[in-house]
């Protein structure tokens, strides 16, 4: 059977009814059915944004980073410090965080695109430790180990107050996440997105057809850092505190777990993985954290052994099998 | 003016000399074969020309312009296309996407991150057209890894052609292709546009003598001899290399 | 002056400890390109074996050390056959995640069995005092560390250079494909090397209790230092690891002593810069 190439490519990028249903549910379910969980829901939206930023570099471009939380934390501190120093307008705070984190990503990107394998792992790991050390050293600015206090987030658009009930927080986090998701969705279906996947698959070949690998990788790294920074800024603004842990290895490792759990290189994998991980942690929060990590560890090993493409990848394969039989 | 020229290329890894004093010239439209026993430095020469390796000394000219100092991707953008001896493809992408990407790169739109790939009708049409000409249209929306080996070899050529090269370097295009699939590959090589200058490595003497207008014999990193096919076939030196113990595989 | 020397010596001893823990990982990484972040967890296992025997069962400290080595080796061999061997071909990311998962689980298990508190063991009297060399007073435990590490280094180097098994290991590190082509059973060689290397890490973990203390997060904390040693030393290079471990030990101890506010900051900065300019490490070939 011969396929119309235009139709096939359009079909690949089309908006499916499941997607529409998902976003409508994301808007309605927390407000109507689970109003007690709005704070959790906004944290999920924030972490999902962070996870999507990791998916861009890891899932699509193939850059394995063990230190992406550094940019999340930089964004959180940027917005948090801005607010603690007297400017608490949330949207401009986001923009500020995006620029600061993006700038950091751009500078670090010069290094990232030039190394691979163990050296890449070590450099990303080292940078995340460095970020913690720096934040700890400049405790006058960051509050050090006590965390950054005194964040005051002004009313959204001058109208809606960020209350402890989380009505505004969730709308804010969901809205920003949705916009960023749309942006990333566009990116992955663009010629640039295809180029990233090609570089991940075979950098030797992309060079042979003329692609400037490093320039593309640096750009996506910058963009991804900026998005991670926005996510961090949202966390700072909605929880009104920033801790050193937001920069640290544990946060980097956890976000990678969420991504792998959902499945890399498909955007929705990042979202699904984040939802499952965060809900599970919330439900099991009564449990001693040491047991929680036992199960996280088991889960990670199981996913790698039995579902290397994540939950969505496994579901896709199952669906394909069922439709064939 | 030659389409491709190398002047006195040298390269060694430690004590191992892999290229010594290699000077080659391909006029426009040439069909130039590079033969020699295993380890003669044929693939190394291609890697030196494309910039995958840096020569210790010597210069490379493409269409009269020196490209020795340019990185590999810049050489490709100036019209130097290549295929690889071992399939070097985007295995989880489809042939359609792979070739469309190569076309997009030639059109300089791979940096556009807010544009829709599906709306680049020009690039998609061109890619599909190229795939059709090589007989790859039928399965062009399947992942590359599911394609039969012979078709993957053809995709190697399609990817190189998408950049509309002026010089094409083919590294054993028929390596490992079963006879049942080799006709399509022969046809593809025969149908290469005449304006393209082709330098190809090949062990299959059938292909070499069918297509080559000139042959260079490399032995241990050096040019042993160069000439038209009939002269090479008669050369006692070449016979000594090929028949006298040194096996070709 | 004598103070500087004492700090230097402290650093050397710490470096020796790091070398003991890291050398196995360096060799196995060089051989299989298996990115194993769980190596530190085996050091923790050795630490807890010694803790359990010495503090809970009342064994003398020195007698627990060979057991820490052997027990860790056995445990590592079991997990290699049960789990790790399935992920050698799965790519870097999966290996990283799988082994991080292993560390999570191992450390949670340790927390369950031994609690989250900082543990220590009683040292025999010989190892608690100081030994005076002229004006310098050297802590005897540090001397003991250096001595034991030197003996093991000589053993490892001799084993690699002069035994049949060592030759097979070197061939496999040098070029796995060629080694397989020569008929070597690289998988079995790897399994054995993995077990031996983990055993050494276990011994290192046991010896580290007195220096670093022991708690369930030991596997994570030591991991960063171990990775620095391996990455700087170059994969598969024993001497590279030795030099890198010594430098790191001296820098770390010296840095924390002389510029406490910048100590670890400088180490990470140095590592990032060095890896950027020499991604293959100081002595690495690739």
Short mmCIF file of C-alpha atoms in Angstrom, two decimals, chain A residues 1-6 8-10 12-13 183 186-195 197-213 215-216 219 223 309, chain B residues 72-73 76-77 80 82-84 88-94 96-97 100-102 104-105 109-121 124-125 128 137-138 141 156 159-160:
data_model
loop_
_atom_site.label_atom_id
_atom_site.label_comp_id
_atom_site.label_asym_id
_atom_site.label_seq_id
_atom_site.Cartn_x
_atom_site.Cartn_y
_atom_site.Cartn_z
CA UNK A 1 0.00 0.00 0.00
CA UNK A 2 1.32 3.39 -0.93
CA UNK A 3 0.74 6.18 1.55
CA UNK A 4 0.22 9.83 0.88
CA UNK A 5 3.21 11.34 2.67
CA UNK A 6 1.38 14.58 3.47
CA UNK A 8 0.75 10.51 7.03
CA UNK A 9 2.74 13.40 8.49
CA UNK A 10 -0.38 15.42 9.25
CA UNK A 12 1.12 11.98 13.07
CA UNK A 13 0.85 15.56 14.35
CA UNK A 183 4.79 25.19 22.70
CA UNK A 186 4.65 22.41 18.34
CA UNK A 187 8.38 22.07 18.70
CA UNK A 188 8.42 18.29 18.47
CA UNK A 189 6.40 18.35 15.27
CA UNK A 190 8.61 20.99 13.68
CA UNK A 191 11.62 20.42 11.42
CA UNK A 192 13.72 21.31 14.47
CA UNK A 193 12.07 18.59 16.57
CA UNK A 194 12.70 16.02 13.86
CA UNK A 195 16.32 17.16 13.68
CA UNK A 197 15.46 13.04 17.12
CA UNK A 198 17.80 12.45 14.22
CA UNK A 199 20.77 13.72 16.21
CA UNK A 200 19.80 11.41 19.07
CA UNK A 201 19.59 8.47 16.68
CA UNK A 202 22.77 9.11 14.74
CA UNK A 203 24.89 12.24 15.14
CA UNK A 204 27.37 10.98 12.57
CA UNK A 205 24.72 10.91 9.89
CA UNK A 206 23.22 14.28 10.75
CA UNK A 207 26.69 15.78 10.37
CA UNK A 208 27.01 14.09 6.98
CA UNK A 209 23.80 15.72 5.77
CA UNK A 210 24.95 19.12 6.98
CA UNK A 211 23.30 19.56 10.38
CA UNK A 212 25.19 21.66 12.91
CA UNK A 213 24.54 19.23 15.79
CA UNK A 215 24.06 24.46 17.66
CA UNK A 216 20.76 22.57 17.68
CA UNK A 219 19.42 25.69 21.59
CA UNK A 223 14.99 26.23 25.90
CA UNK A 309 9.51 2.56 26.97
CA UNK B 72 32.12 18.07 8.54
CA UNK B 73 28.65 19.57 8.42
CA UNK B 76 28.22 18.68 3.50
CA UNK B 77 26.45 22.01 3.06
CA UNK B 80 29.81 16.93 -0.37
CA UNK B 82 28.46 10.55 1.44
CA UNK B 83 27.16 7.11 2.32
CA UNK B 84 28.58 4.81 4.97
CA UNK B 88 24.33 4.83 9.49
CA UNK B 89 20.65 5.64 9.56
CA UNK B 90 18.00 7.00 11.90
CA UNK B 91 16.57 3.61 12.79
CA UNK B 92 13.47 4.69 14.67
CA UNK B 93 12.52 7.41 12.20
CA UNK B 94 10.80 6.54 8.94
CA UNK B 96 10.11 9.67 4.74
CA UNK B 97 11.09 11.61 7.84
CA UNK B 100 12.53 15.06 4.53
CA UNK B 101 14.96 16.07 7.26
CA UNK B 102 17.88 16.00 4.84
CA UNK B 104 14.95 20.54 5.21
CA UNK B 105 18.60 20.88 6.10
CA UNK B 109 14.89 25.20 7.87
CA UNK B 110 15.95 22.64 10.49
CA UNK B 111 16.36 25.44 13.01
CA UNK B 112 12.70 26.43 12.72
CA UNK B 113 11.18 25.20 15.95
CA UNK B 114 7.75 26.77 15.71
CA UNK B 115 7.06 25.79 12.10
CA UNK B 116 5.09 22.65 11.27
CA UNK B 117 6.94 19.91 9.43
CA UNK B 118 3.69 18.72 7.84
CA UNK B 119 3.26 22.15 6.26
CA UNK B 120 6.65 22.03 4.50
CA UNK B 121 4.96 20.65 1.40
CA UNK B 124 7.91 16.48 1.74
CA UNK B 125 7.18 16.33 -1.97
CA UNK B 128 8.78 11.45 -1.47
CA UNK B 137 8.04 4.87 -1.60
CA UNK B 138 6.05 1.79 -0.62
CA UNK B 141 6.24 5.38 6.55
CA UNK B 156 21.81 5.61 2.55
CA UNK B 159 19.92 10.61 2.30
CA UNK B 160 23.07 11.67 0.48
#
